[in-house]
mmCIF file of C-alpha atoms in Angstrom:
data_model
loop_
_atom_site.group_PDB
_atom_site.id
_atom_site.type_symbol
_atom_site.label_atom_id
_atom_site.label_comp_id
_atom_site.label_asym_id
_atom_site.label_seq_id
_atom_site.Cartn_x
_atom_site.Cartn_y
_atom_site.Cartn_z
ATOM 1 C CA MET A 1 5.430 23.605 -23.085
ATOM 2 C CA ALA A 2 2.444 21.708 -21.534
ATOM 3 C CA ALA A 3 4.573 18.623 -21.412
ATOM 4 C CA GLY A 4 7.326 20.538 -19.564
ATOM 5 C CA SER A 5 4.801 22.272 -17.152
ATOM 6 C CA PHE A 6 3.133 18.717 -16.308
ATOM 7 C CA ARG A 7 6.630 17.279 -15.556
ATOM 8 C CA ARG A 8 7.399 20.106 -13.313
ATOM 9 C CA HIS A 9 3.981 19.672 -11.464
ATOM 10 C CA ILE A 10 4.953 15.953 -10.949
ATOM 11 C CA ARG A 11 8.206 16.723 -9.661
ATOM 12 C CA GLN A 12 6.896 19.268 -7.192
ATOM 13 C CA ALA A 13 4.082 16.772 -6.252
ATOM 14 C CA LEU A 14 6.654 14.037 -5.495
ATOM 15 C CA THR A 15 8.854 16.508 -3.563
ATOM 16 C CA VAL A 16 5.801 17.309 -1.306
ATOM 17 C CA ALA A 17 5.023 13.581 -0.982
ATOM 18 C CA ARG A 18 8.641 12.708 -0.006
ATOM 19 C CA ARG A 19 8.644 15.544 2.508
ATOM 20 C CA ASP A 20 5.280 14.415 3.974
ATOM 21 C CA PHE A 21 6.215 10.702 4.070
ATOM 22 C CA ILE A 22 9.700 11.477 5.677
ATOM 23 C CA ALA A 23 8.293 13.878 8.211
ATOM 24 C CA THR A 24 5.658 11.385 9.324
ATOM 25 C CA VAL A 25 7.582 8.001 9.077
ATOM 26 C CA PHE A 26 10.965 9.079 10.630
ATOM 27 C CA THR A 27 9.588 10.150 14.016
ATOM 28 C CA PRO A 28 9.100 8.640 17.254
ATOM 29 C CA THR A 29 5.378 8.819 17.288
ATOM 30 C CA PHE A 30 5.154 6.917 14.089
ATOM 31 C CA LEU A 31 6.168 3.774 15.758
ATOM 32 C CA ILE A 32 3.349 4.291 18.393
ATOM 33 C CA PHE A 33 0.972 4.963 15.424
ATOM 34 C CA LEU A 34 2.057 1.701 13.859
ATOM 35 C CA LEU A 35 1.699 -0.389 16.896
ATOM 36 C CA SER A 36 -1.486 1.183 17.842
ATOM 37 C CA PRO A 37 -3.568 -1.754 16.571
ATOM 38 C CA LEU A 38 -1.713 -3.921 18.889
ATOM 39 C CA LEU A 39 -2.423 -1.519 21.794
ATOM 40 C CA THR A 40 -5.991 -1.612 20.796
ATOM 41 C CA ILE A 41 -6.199 -5.352 20.642
ATOM 42 C CA ALA A 42 -4.362 -5.575 24.143
ATOM 43 C CA PHE A 43 -6.873 -3.280 25.697
ATOM 44 C CA GLY A 44 -9.776 -5.260 24.152
ATOM 45 C CA ALA A 45 -8.331 -8.508 25.217
ATOM 46 C CA ALA A 46 -7.972 -7.197 28.792
ATOM 47 C CA GLY A 47 -11.566 -5.942 28.891
ATOM 48 C CA GLY A 48 -12.736 -9.331 27.364
ATOM 49 C CA VAL A 49 -10.764 -11.238 29.827
ATOM 50 C CA GLY A 50 -12.429 -9.261 32.661
ATOM 51 C CA ALA A 51 -15.831 -9.693 31.402
ATOM 52 C CA SER A 52 -15.329 -13.275 30.779
ATOM 53 C CA SER A 53 -13.905 -13.891 34.220
ATOM 54 C CA MET A 54 -17.187 -11.873 35.540
ATOM 55 C CA THR A 55 -19.578 -14.245 33.301
ATOM 56 C CA GLN A 56 -17.799 -17.485 34.218
ATOM 57 C CA SER A 57 -18.059 -16.433 37.822
ATOM 58 C CA VAL A 58 -21.868 -15.987 37.644
ATOM 59 C CA ILE A 59 -22.170 -19.217 35.833
ATOM 60 C CA GLU A 60 -20.151 -21.111 38.153
ATOM 61 C CA ARG A 61 -22.438 -19.844 41.076
ATOM 62 C CA SER A 62 -25.774 -20.688 39.190
ATOM 63 C CA LYS A 63 -27.491 -23.787 39.918
ATOM 64 C CA LEU A 64 -30.576 -25.655 39.274
ATOM 65 C CA VAL A 65 -32.656 -27.464 42.249
ATOM 66 C CA VAL A 66 -34.768 -30.360 42.328
ATOM 67 C CA LEU A 67 -36.987 -30.862 45.377
ATOM 68 C CA THR A 68 -37.391 -34.696 45.717
ATOM 69 C CA THR A 69 -37.135 -37.419 47.772
ATOM 70 C CA PRO A 70 -33.715 -39.669 48.204
ATOM 71 C CA ASP A 71 -35.066 -42.747 46.409
ATOM 72 C CA ARG A 72 -35.748 -40.503 43.020
ATOM 73 C CA THR A 73 -32.332 -38.801 43.182
ATOM 74 C CA PRO A 74 -30.321 -41.622 41.548
ATOM 75 C CA ALA A 75 -32.525 -42.058 38.491
ATOM 76 C CA ILE A 76 -32.639 -38.299 38.039
ATOM 77 C CA GLN A 77 -28.774 -38.014 38.279
ATOM 78 C CA THR A 78 -28.330 -40.827 35.739
ATOM 79 C CA ILE A 79 -30.672 -39.010 33.179
ATOM 80 C CA ASP A 80 -29.031 -35.725 33.900
ATOM 81 C CA ALA A 81 -25.554 -37.236 33.134
ATOM 82 C CA GLN A 82 -26.703 -38.494 29.695
ATOM 83 C CA LEU A 83 -28.565 -35.313 28.776
ATOM 84 C CA ARG A 84 -25.482 -33.459 29.403
ATOM 85 C CA THR A 85 -23.312 -35.073 26.956
ATOM 86 C CA VAL A 86 -25.345 -33.269 24.087
ATOM 87 C CA PHE A 87 -24.112 -29.871 25.450
ATOM 88 C CA ASP A 88 -20.743 -28.172 24.822
ATOM 89 C CA ARG A 89 -19.187 -27.422 28.158
ATOM 90 C CA ARG A 90 -19.825 -23.762 28.004
ATOM 91 C CA GLU A 91 -23.397 -24.441 26.842
ATOM 92 C CA ALA A 92 -24.310 -26.963 29.558
ATOM 93 C CA PRO A 93 -27.072 -26.146 32.000
ATOM 94 C CA PRO A 94 -26.044 -25.387 35.673
ATOM 95 C CA PRO A 95 -25.407 -28.229 37.770
ATOM 96 C CA ILE A 96 -28.499 -29.627 39.735
ATOM 97 C CA GLU A 97 -28.518 -29.623 43.504
ATOM 98 C CA PHE A 98 -31.269 -32.166 45.356
ATOM 99 C CA LYS A 99 -33.247 -30.958 48.174
ATOM 100 C CA LEU A 100 -35.925 -32.630 50.265
ATOM 101 C CA PRO A 101 -39.126 -31.114 49.790
ATOM 102 C CA GLU A 102 -40.635 -29.203 52.801
ATOM 103 C CA ARG A 103 -44.562 -29.056 53.854
ATOM 104 C CA ASN A 104 -45.088 -26.144 51.349
ATOM 105 C CA PRO A 105 -42.639 -26.979 48.433
ATOM 106 C CA ASP A 106 -44.153 -24.068 46.240
ATOM 107 C CA ALA A 107 -43.254 -21.518 49.012
ATOM 108 C CA GLN A 108 -39.881 -23.245 49.114
ATOM 109 C CA ALA A 109 -39.249 -23.230 45.509
ATOM 110 C CA ARG A 110 -40.298 -19.257 45.588
ATOM 111 C CA GLY A 111 -37.875 -18.817 48.503
ATOM 112 C CA LEU A 112 -34.804 -20.433 46.615
ATOM 113 C CA ILE A 113 -35.575 -18.370 43.346
ATOM 114 C CA GLY A 114 -35.657 -15.183 45.507
ATOM 115 C CA SER A 115 -32.773 -15.765 47.525
ATOM 116 C CA ARG A 116 -29.843 -13.340 47.235
ATOM 117 C CA GLU A 117 -27.030 -15.923 48.079
ATOM 118 C CA GLY A 118 -28.615 -18.958 46.278
ATOM 119 C CA ASP A 119 -28.289 -17.997 42.568
ATOM 120 C CA VAL A 120 -30.850 -20.632 41.642
ATOM 121 C CA ASP A 121 -32.056 -20.267 38.174
ATOM 122 C CA ALA A 122 -34.818 -22.757 38.407
ATOM 123 C CA VAL A 123 -36.703 -25.103 40.685
ATOM 124 C CA LEU A 124 -38.543 -28.379 39.960
ATOM 125 C CA TYR A 125 -40.763 -29.766 42.447
ATOM 126 C CA GLY A 126 -43.934 -32.145 42.538
ATOM 127 C CA PRO A 127 -44.672 -35.394 40.672
ATOM 128 C CA LEU A 128 -42.603 -36.088 37.588
ATOM 129 C CA GLU A 129 -45.848 -36.825 35.600
ATOM 130 C CA LYS A 130 -46.909 -32.950 36.129
ATOM 131 C CA PRO A 131 -43.743 -31.246 37.497
ATOM 132 C CA HIS A 132 -43.984 -27.677 38.709
ATOM 133 C CA ILE A 133 -41.070 -25.525 37.482
ATOM 134 C CA LEU A 134 -40.453 -22.027 38.736
ATOM 135 C CA TYR A 135 -37.584 -19.988 37.173
ATOM 136 C CA GLY A 136 -36.112 -16.712 37.285
ATOM 137 C CA ASN A 137 -35.405 -13.842 34.693
ATOM 138 C CA GLY A 138 -33.574 -15.271 31.615
ATOM 139 C CA ALA A 139 -33.700 -18.872 32.810
ATOM 140 C CA ALA A 140 -36.367 -20.090 30.323
ATOM 141 C CA SER A 141 -33.963 -22.608 28.879
ATOM 142 C CA GLU A 142 -32.986 -24.134 32.188
ATOM 143 C CA ALA A 143 -36.853 -24.371 32.889
ATOM 144 C CA ASN A 144 -37.156 -26.252 29.527
ATOM 145 C CA TYR A 145 -34.144 -28.485 30.441
ATOM 146 C CA LEU A 146 -35.776 -29.283 33.903
ATOM 147 C CA ALA A 147 -39.130 -30.422 31.812
ATOM 148 C CA MET A 148 -37.025 -32.373 29.581
ATOM 149 C CA LEU A 149 -35.251 -34.059 32.375
ATOM 150 C CA ALA A 150 -38.472 -34.970 34.082
ATOM 151 C CA ASP A 151 -39.770 -36.586 30.910
ATOM 152 C CA GLN A 152 -36.812 -38.579 30.276
ATOM 153 C CA VAL A 153 -36.766 -39.931 33.764
ATOM 154 C CA LEU A 154 -40.439 -41.246 33.284
ATOM 155 C CA ARG A 155 -39.399 -42.851 30.080
ATOM 156 C CA ALA A 156 -36.664 -44.615 31.646
ATOM 157 C CA ASP A 157 -39.230 -45.802 34.320
ATOM 158 C CA ARG A 158 -41.530 -47.198 31.695
ATOM 159 C CA VAL A 159 -38.616 -49.147 29.725
ATOM 160 C CA GLY A 160 -37.365 -50.426 33.087
ATOM 161 C CA SER A 161 -33.845 -49.072 32.574
ATOM 162 C CA ALA A 162 -31.937 -45.913 32.167
ATOM 163 C CA ALA A 163 -29.320 -47.577 29.938
ATOM 164 C CA PRO A 164 -28.895 -46.211 26.354
ATOM 165 C CA LEU A 165 -31.068 -48.407 23.944
ATOM 166 C CA SER A 166 -28.454 -47.695 20.972
ATOM 167 C CA THR A 167 -24.672 -47.781 20.527
ATOM 168 C CA PRO A 168 -23.618 -45.212 17.955
ATOM 169 C CA ILE A 169 -20.484 -45.259 15.855
ATOM 170 C CA LYS A 170 -19.217 -41.952 15.407
ATOM 171 C CA THR A 171 -16.436 -40.878 12.819
ATOM 172 C CA ARG A 172 -15.182 -37.608 12.647
ATOM 173 C CA ILE A 173 -14.764 -36.341 8.831
ATOM 174 C CA ALA A 174 -12.236 -33.450 8.260
ATOM 175 C CA GLN A 175 -13.881 -30.712 6.209
ATOM 176 C CA THR A 176 -11.565 -29.437 3.374
ATOM 177 C CA GLN A 177 -14.040 -27.691 1.118
ATOM 178 C CA VAL A 178 -14.805 -24.073 2.092
ATOM 179 C CA THR A 179 -18.653 -23.563 2.282
ATOM 180 C CA VAL A 180 -20.754 -20.459 1.276
ATOM 181 C CA THR A 181 -20.750 -19.630 4.964
ATOM 182 C CA GLY A 182 -16.752 -19.252 4.854
ATOM 183 C CA HIS A 183 -16.964 -17.295 1.695
ATOM 184 C CA GLY A 184 -19.518 -14.916 3.431
ATOM 185 C CA THR A 185 -17.329 -14.648 6.558
ATOM 186 C CA ALA A 186 -14.435 -13.661 4.263
ATOM 187 C CA ALA A 187 -16.555 -11.270 2.640
ATOM 188 C CA PHE A 188 -17.771 -9.529 5.860
ATOM 189 C CA LEU A 189 -14.007 -9.412 7.174
ATOM 190 C CA ALA A 190 -12.996 -7.790 3.728
ATOM 191 C CA VAL A 191 -15.500 -5.049 4.142
ATOM 192 C CA MET A 192 -14.579 -4.343 7.721
ATOM 193 C CA ALA A 193 -10.745 -4.426 7.006
ATOM 194 C CA ILE A 194 -11.108 -1.839 4.181
ATOM 195 C CA PHE A 195 -13.249 0.259 6.291
ATOM 196 C CA LEU A 196 -11.126 0.424 9.331
ATOM 197 C CA LEU A 197 -7.976 0.705 7.464
ATOM 198 C CA THR A 198 -9.379 3.662 5.484
ATOM 199 C CA LEU A 199 -11.031 5.425 8.350
ATOM 200 C CA PHE A 200 -7.790 4.885 10.519
ATOM 201 C CA LEU A 201 -5.240 5.987 7.917
ATOM 202 C CA ALA A 202 -7.272 8.556 5.734
ATOM 203 C CA GLY A 203 -7.981 10.293 9.248
ATOM 204 C CA LEU A 204 -4.193 10.716 9.407
ATOM 205 C CA THR A 205 -4.465 13.220 6.476
ATOM 206 C CA ILE A 206 -6.570 15.480 8.217
ATOM 207 C CA GLY A 207 -4.680 15.433 11.334
ATOM 208 C CA THR A 208 -1.487 16.380 9.490
ATOM 209 C CA MET A 209 -3.317 19.086 7.647
ATOM 210 C CA ALA A 210 -4.399 20.580 11.089
ATOM 211 C CA GLU A 211 -0.994 20.436 12.245
ATOM 212 C CA GLU A 212 0.622 22.434 9.341
ATOM 213 C CA ARG A 213 -2.326 24.814 9.384
ATOM 214 C CA ASN A 214 -1.228 25.544 13.010
ATOM 215 C CA ASN A 215 2.413 25.801 12.338
ATOM 216 C CA LYS A 216 1.793 28.004 9.071
ATOM 217 C CA VAL A 217 3.614 25.145 7.100
ATOM 218 C CA ILE A 218 1.080 25.073 4.485
ATOM 219 C CA GLU A 219 1.356 28.834 3.847
ATOM 220 C CA VAL A 220 5.346 28.243 3.334
ATOM 221 C CA LEU A 221 4.340 25.337 0.730
ATOM 222 C CA ALA A 222 1.663 27.505 -1.068
ATOM 223 C CA ALA A 223 4.342 30.133 -1.608
ATOM 224 C CA ALA A 224 6.619 27.825 -3.019
ATOM 225 C CA VAL A 225 4.559 25.186 -4.968
ATOM 226 C CA PRO A 226 1.272 25.281 -6.873
ATOM 227 C CA LEU A 227 -1.489 24.350 -4.523
ATOM 228 C CA GLU A 228 -2.503 21.752 -6.982
ATOM 229 C CA SER A 229 0.873 20.061 -6.599
ATOM 230 C CA VAL A 230 0.769 20.174 -2.727
ATOM 231 C CA PHE A 231 -2.639 18.595 -2.842
ATOM 232 C CA VAL A 232 -1.389 15.668 -5.098
ATOM 233 C CA GLY A 233 1.847 15.434 -3.007
ATOM 234 C CA LYS A 234 0.196 15.307 0.189
ATOM 235 C CA LEU A 235 -2.421 12.506 -1.020
ATOM 236 C CA ILE A 236 0.739 10.482 -2.374
ATOM 237 C CA GLY A 237 2.772 11.025 0.625
ATOM 238 C CA MET A 238 0.088 9.752 2.951
ATOM 239 C CA PHE A 239 -0.595 7.047 0.721
ATOM 240 C CA GLY A 240 2.842 5.816 1.022
ATOM 241 C CA VAL A 241 2.560 5.871 5.021
ATOM 242 C CA ALA A 242 -0.778 3.904 4.381
ATOM 243 C CA LEU A 243 0.909 1.408 2.264
ATOM 244 C CA LEU A 244 3.854 1.001 4.881
ATOM 245 C CA PHE A 245 1.213 0.317 7.601
ATOM 246 C CA VAL A 246 -0.867 -2.032 5.557
ATOM 247 C CA GLY A 247 2.407 -4.108 4.280
ATOM 248 C CA PHE A 248 3.562 -4.293 7.907
ATOM 249 C CA TRP A 249 0.406 -5.648 9.544
ATOM 250 C CA GLY A 250 -0.270 -7.688 6.426
ATOM 251 C CA THR A 251 3.050 -9.515 6.983
ATOM 252 C CA VAL A 252 2.106 -10.006 10.697
ATOM 253 C CA VAL A 253 -1.411 -11.407 10.008
ATOM 254 C CA SER A 254 -0.155 -13.752 7.226
ATOM 255 C CA GLN A 255 2.234 -15.283 9.818
ATOM 256 C CA ILE A 256 -0.142 -15.287 12.808
ATOM 257 C CA THR A 257 -1.861 -18.747 11.711
ATOM 258 C CA SER A 258 1.549 -20.560 12.372
ATOM 259 C CA LEU A 259 1.227 -19.424 16.106
ATOM 260 C CA LEU A 260 -2.327 -20.433 16.616
ATOM 261 C CA PRO A 261 -3.318 -23.655 18.263
ATOM 262 C CA ALA A 262 -4.244 -26.461 15.587
ATOM 263 C CA ARG A 263 -7.755 -26.595 16.156
ATOM 264 C CA MET A 264 -8.124 -22.804 15.859
ATOM 265 C CA ALA A 265 -6.096 -22.924 12.677
ATOM 266 C CA VAL A 266 -8.201 -25.525 11.056
ATOM 267 C CA GLU A 267 -11.298 -23.360 11.714
ATOM 268 C CA LEU A 268 -9.620 -20.274 10.299
ATOM 269 C CA ALA A 269 -9.011 -22.455 7.096
ATOM 270 C CA GLN A 270 -12.633 -22.548 6.473
ATOM 271 C CA VAL A 271 -12.761 -18.781 6.122
ATOM 272 C CA ALA A 272 -11.398 -18.361 2.592
ATOM 273 C CA PRO A 273 -12.259 -16.143 -0.449
ATOM 274 C CA ALA A 274 -13.877 -17.621 -3.469
ATOM 275 C CA VAL A 275 -11.196 -16.344 -5.809
ATOM 276 C CA GLY A 276 -8.276 -17.770 -3.985
ATOM 277 C CA LYS A 277 -6.196 -16.228 -1.565
ATOM 278 C CA PRO A 278 -3.366 -14.931 -3.813
ATOM 279 C CA MET A 279 -5.848 -13.165 -6.107
ATOM 280 C CA PHE A 280 -7.842 -11.854 -3.264
ATOM 281 C CA ALA A 281 -4.698 -10.490 -1.655
ATOM 282 C CA LEU A 282 -4.248 -8.516 -4.895
ATOM 283 C CA LEU A 283 -7.773 -7.386 -5.520
ATOM 284 C CA PHE A 284 -8.028 -6.440 -1.666
ATOM 285 C CA LEU A 285 -4.727 -4.364 -2.073
ATOM 286 C CA ILE A 286 -6.304 -2.535 -5.261
ATOM 287 C CA TYR A 287 -9.676 -1.843 -3.555
ATOM 288 C CA PHE A 288 -7.944 -0.505 -0.483
ATOM 289 C CA VAL A 289 -6.012 1.874 -2.671
ATOM 290 C CA MET A 290 -9.166 3.049 -4.490
ATOM 291 C CA SER A 291 -11.012 3.460 -1.242
ATOM 292 C CA TYR A 292 -7.961 5.329 0.465
ATOM 293 C CA LEU A 293 -7.270 7.824 -2.439
ATOM 294 C CA LEU A 294 -11.230 8.530 -2.415
ATOM 295 C CA VAL A 295 -11.676 9.236 1.060
ATOM 296 C CA GLY A 296 -8.287 10.761 1.537
ATOM 297 C CA ALA A 297 -8.833 13.178 -1.058
ATOM 298 C CA ALA A 298 -12.204 13.838 0.612
ATOM 299 C CA TYR A 299 -10.367 14.574 3.994
ATOM 300 C CA LEU A 300 -7.885 16.892 2.277
ATOM 301 C CA ILE A 301 -10.503 18.937 1.014
ATOM 302 C CA LEU A 302 -12.329 19.264 4.040
ATOM 303 C CA GLY A 303 -9.028 20.141 5.709
ATOM 304 C CA ALA A 304 -8.440 22.914 3.461
ATOM 305 C CA GLN A 305 -11.844 24.550 4.059
ATOM 306 C CA ALA A 306 -11.440 24.724 7.794
ATOM 307 C CA SER A 307 -9.605 27.786 9.353
ATOM 308 C CA THR A 308 -9.558 26.452 13.056
ATOM 309 C CA GLN A 309 -9.158 23.001 14.667
ATOM 310 C CA ARG A 310 -12.656 23.141 15.734
ATOM 311 C CA GLU A 311 -13.977 23.706 12.354
ATOM 312 C CA LEU A 312 -11.717 20.719 11.223
ATOM 313 C CA GLN A 313 -13.364 18.379 13.601
ATOM 314 C CA MET A 314 -16.868 19.351 12.698
ATOM 315 C CA MET A 315 -16.112 19.092 9.119
ATOM 316 C CA SER A 316 -14.876 15.464 9.523
ATOM 317 C CA LEU A 317 -17.834 14.433 11.425
ATOM 318 C CA PRO A 318 -20.139 14.190 8.475
ATOM 319 C CA MET A 319 -17.409 12.385 6.399
ATOM 320 C CA THR A 320 -17.409 9.599 9.417
ATOM 321 C CA PHE A 321 -21.138 9.356 9.183
ATOM 322 C CA VAL A 322 -20.902 8.952 5.337
ATOM 323 C CA GLN A 323 -18.146 6.145 5.541
ATOM 324 C CA MET A 324 -20.551 4.528 8.315
ATOM 325 C CA GLY A 325 -23.442 4.705 5.785
ATOM 326 C CA MET A 326 -21.170 3.254 3.097
ATOM 327 C CA VAL A 327 -19.973 0.237 5.368
ATOM 328 C CA GLY A 328 -23.420 -0.523 6.303
ATOM 329 C CA LEU A 329 -24.450 -0.599 2.606
ATOM 330 C CA ALA A 330 -21.346 -3.000 1.729
ATOM 331 C CA THR A 331 -21.936 -5.280 4.522
ATOM 332 C CA THR A 332 -25.594 -5.701 3.373
ATOM 333 C CA ALA A 333 -24.246 -6.586 -0.032
ATOM 334 C CA ALA A 334 -21.782 -8.827 1.233
ATOM 335 C CA ALA A 335 -24.507 -10.742 2.985
ATOM 336 C CA ASN A 336 -26.781 -10.581 -0.110
ATOM 337 C CA PRO A 337 -24.567 -11.262 -3.118
ATOM 338 C CA GLY A 338 -26.261 -10.690 -6.567
ATOM 339 C CA GLY A 339 -29.042 -8.605 -5.182
ATOM 340 C CA MET A 340 -30.152 -5.184 -6.180
ATOM 341 C CA ILE A 341 -28.397 -3.678 -2.888
ATOM 342 C CA ALA A 342 -25.226 -5.483 -3.858
ATOM 343 C CA LEU A 343 -25.418 -3.879 -7.306
ATOM 344 C CA ILE A 344 -26.178 -0.365 -5.861
ATOM 345 C CA ALA A 345 -23.080 -0.920 -3.399
ATOM 346 C CA GLU A 346 -20.765 -1.987 -6.368
ATOM 347 C CA ILE A 347 -21.669 1.112 -8.369
ATOM 348 C CA PHE A 348 -21.761 3.751 -5.750
ATOM 349 C CA PRO A 349 -18.144 5.241 -5.778
ATOM 350 C CA PHE A 350 -17.453 5.366 -2.148
ATOM 351 C CA SER A 351 -18.983 2.014 -1.508
ATOM 352 C CA SER A 352 -17.718 0.214 -4.424
ATOM 353 C CA PRO A 353 -14.285 -0.774 -3.095
ATOM 354 C CA MET A 354 -15.767 -2.411 -0.135
ATOM 355 C CA ALA A 355 -18.801 -4.145 -1.925
ATOM 356 C CA MET A 356 -16.180 -5.437 -4.862
ATOM 357 C CA ALA A 357 -13.943 -7.089 -2.161
ATOM 358 C CA ALA A 358 -16.900 -8.621 -0.789
ATOM 359 C CA GLN A 359 -17.633 -10.031 -4.052
ATOM 360 C CA ALA A 360 -14.205 -11.319 -4.707
ATOM 361 C CA ALA A 361 -14.770 -13.243 -1.438
ATOM 362 C CA ASN A 362 -18.248 -14.548 -2.514
ATOM 363 C CA SER A 363 -17.856 -15.336 -6.065
ATOM 364 C CA PRO A 364 -14.851 -16.668 -8.124
ATOM 365 C CA SER A 365 -15.767 -14.682 -11.305
ATOM 366 C CA LEU A 366 -12.858 -12.189 -12.141
ATOM 367 C CA TRP A 367 -14.389 -10.251 -15.140
ATOM 368 C CA PRO A 368 -16.527 -7.819 -12.975
ATOM 369 C CA HIS A 369 -13.524 -6.712 -11.175
ATOM 370 C CA ALA A 370 -11.811 -5.456 -14.274
ATOM 371 C CA ILE A 371 -15.013 -3.330 -15.154
ATOM 372 C CA ALA A 372 -15.239 -2.268 -11.182
ATOM 373 C CA ILE A 373 -11.341 -1.208 -11.280
ATOM 374 C CA LEU A 374 -11.790 0.917 -14.403
ATOM 375 C CA TRP A 375 -14.926 2.361 -12.918
ATOM 376 C CA GLN A 376 -13.247 3.245 -9.619
ATOM 377 C CA LEU A 377 -10.041 4.694 -11.257
ATOM 378 C CA LEU A 378 -12.578 7.052 -13.255
ATOM 379 C CA TRP A 379 -13.951 8.348 -9.891
ATOM 380 C CA VAL A 380 -10.488 8.575 -8.337
ATOM 381 C CA SER A 381 -9.455 10.729 -11.196
ATOM 382 C CA VAL A 382 -12.654 12.888 -11.033
ATOM 383 C CA VAL A 383 -12.271 13.458 -7.180
ATOM 384 C CA ILE A 384 -8.524 14.142 -7.277
ATOM 385 C CA TRP A 385 -9.074 16.657 -10.208
ATOM 386 C CA LEU A 386 -12.002 18.459 -8.422
ATOM 387 C CA GLY A 387 -10.193 17.907 -5.086
ATOM 388 C CA ALA A 388 -7.191 19.790 -6.259
ATOM 389 C CA SER A 389 -9.280 22.827 -7.424
ATOM 390 C CA TRP A 390 -11.365 22.904 -3.931
ATOM 391 C CA PHE A 391 -8.237 22.343 -2.018
ATOM 392 C CA ARG A 392 -6.400 25.298 -3.753
ATOM 393 C CA ARG A 393 -9.768 27.554 -3.241
ATOM 394 C CA GLY A 394 -10.064 26.483 0.336
ATOM 395 C CA VAL A 395 -6.327 27.148 1.306
ATOM 396 C CA LEU A 396 -6.461 30.619 -0.371
ATOM 397 C CA LYS A 397 -9.762 31.458 1.322
ATOM 398 C CA SER A 398 -8.454 30.758 4.727
ATOM 399 C CA GLY A 399 -5.362 32.722 4.078
ATOM 400 C CA GLY A 400 -2.655 30.339 2.872
ATOM 401 C CA GLY A 401 -0.540 31.584 -0.185
ATOM 402 C CA PRO A 402 -2.498 34.860 -1.293
ATOM 403 C CA LYS A 403 0.811 36.276 -2.786
ATOM 404 C CA ARG A 404 1.193 33.454 -5.202
ATOM 405 C CA SER A 405 -2.224 33.747 -6.236
ATOM 406 C CA LYS A 406 -1.809 37.259 -7.094
ATOM 407 C CA ALA A 407 1.452 36.627 -9.122
ATOM 408 C CA GLY A 408 -0.496 33.924 -10.944
#
């Protein structure tokens, strides 16, 4: 009898899951939901291009000024050209403009720094043995560069030539070994990916719950199916939507490296997990499932307790704060593998999936994952079991399915 009742509950839960999956996926709005990360990336890229253009415009207008006589200008230009080879193009100091010193060079330099049109970051004047350098806000590095420039010009004068004293032989070696930094970067990306996916997709459950509360659908389901089956079915249905979403974007991301420039693809190859990419993909999927089921069950419980849309939003806010705390704990664990904070993050149920994904990126050991998966399965079972009871209580309290509760 118990076995037959269990099978009936499973069938009812799968029926609810199929209904929720179809009602969510086979709608025009799901395509927008599926492509929403692309829209977010596009808006972010547009904002980044605008900010980069503005920054580049400021950089292009910036300049340094050296107040000196024409006979000193060629030597300073030669040394300046040599020093700039040390810098990347984006990190090089602003170009130098040479001006003749006036009767009062200090006042002239101050006027250049304070000019609205000049965009002068720093000005050098006086003898190179003891140069005076004035600089504006945030231009300390430019002032240091002018000081180094004056020093190198004097050294060239004492040597008698500005020609290089050595001829280096440079050989580029391609790095194929992934470093600890590469593993750490992969760990951080794993934590953020699970966090963002869980936050984005688990939040869909509470939105669906709110819609069905407003349309009285939940009351119809409560009258036809035990509320425990409704809870499990909704969790499974939304989990199916989440897997579809992750599968789609996982396929896109796995192929995107073939479209990147060769240099960028080489740099990305240095970001890799310690357990290997195939095993890491499997572990990442498992830990995402654990995280989603834990957080999704919590959102469903919260959705069942609320009677209005406003209450729903107020109840979901603390859960968001909890998730932010968990991602902070997990990122700290990713940056300090093997420490006490990492151990706490790996044990605490809601941060454990993210912390263990980070460990998979940082360490090649596999045995801790077997223990962690069993531990998380235990907590998922506990949360779903308690969640089904609280879900039933919350729905009945807010008016869904009272007739069935009396019949039972």
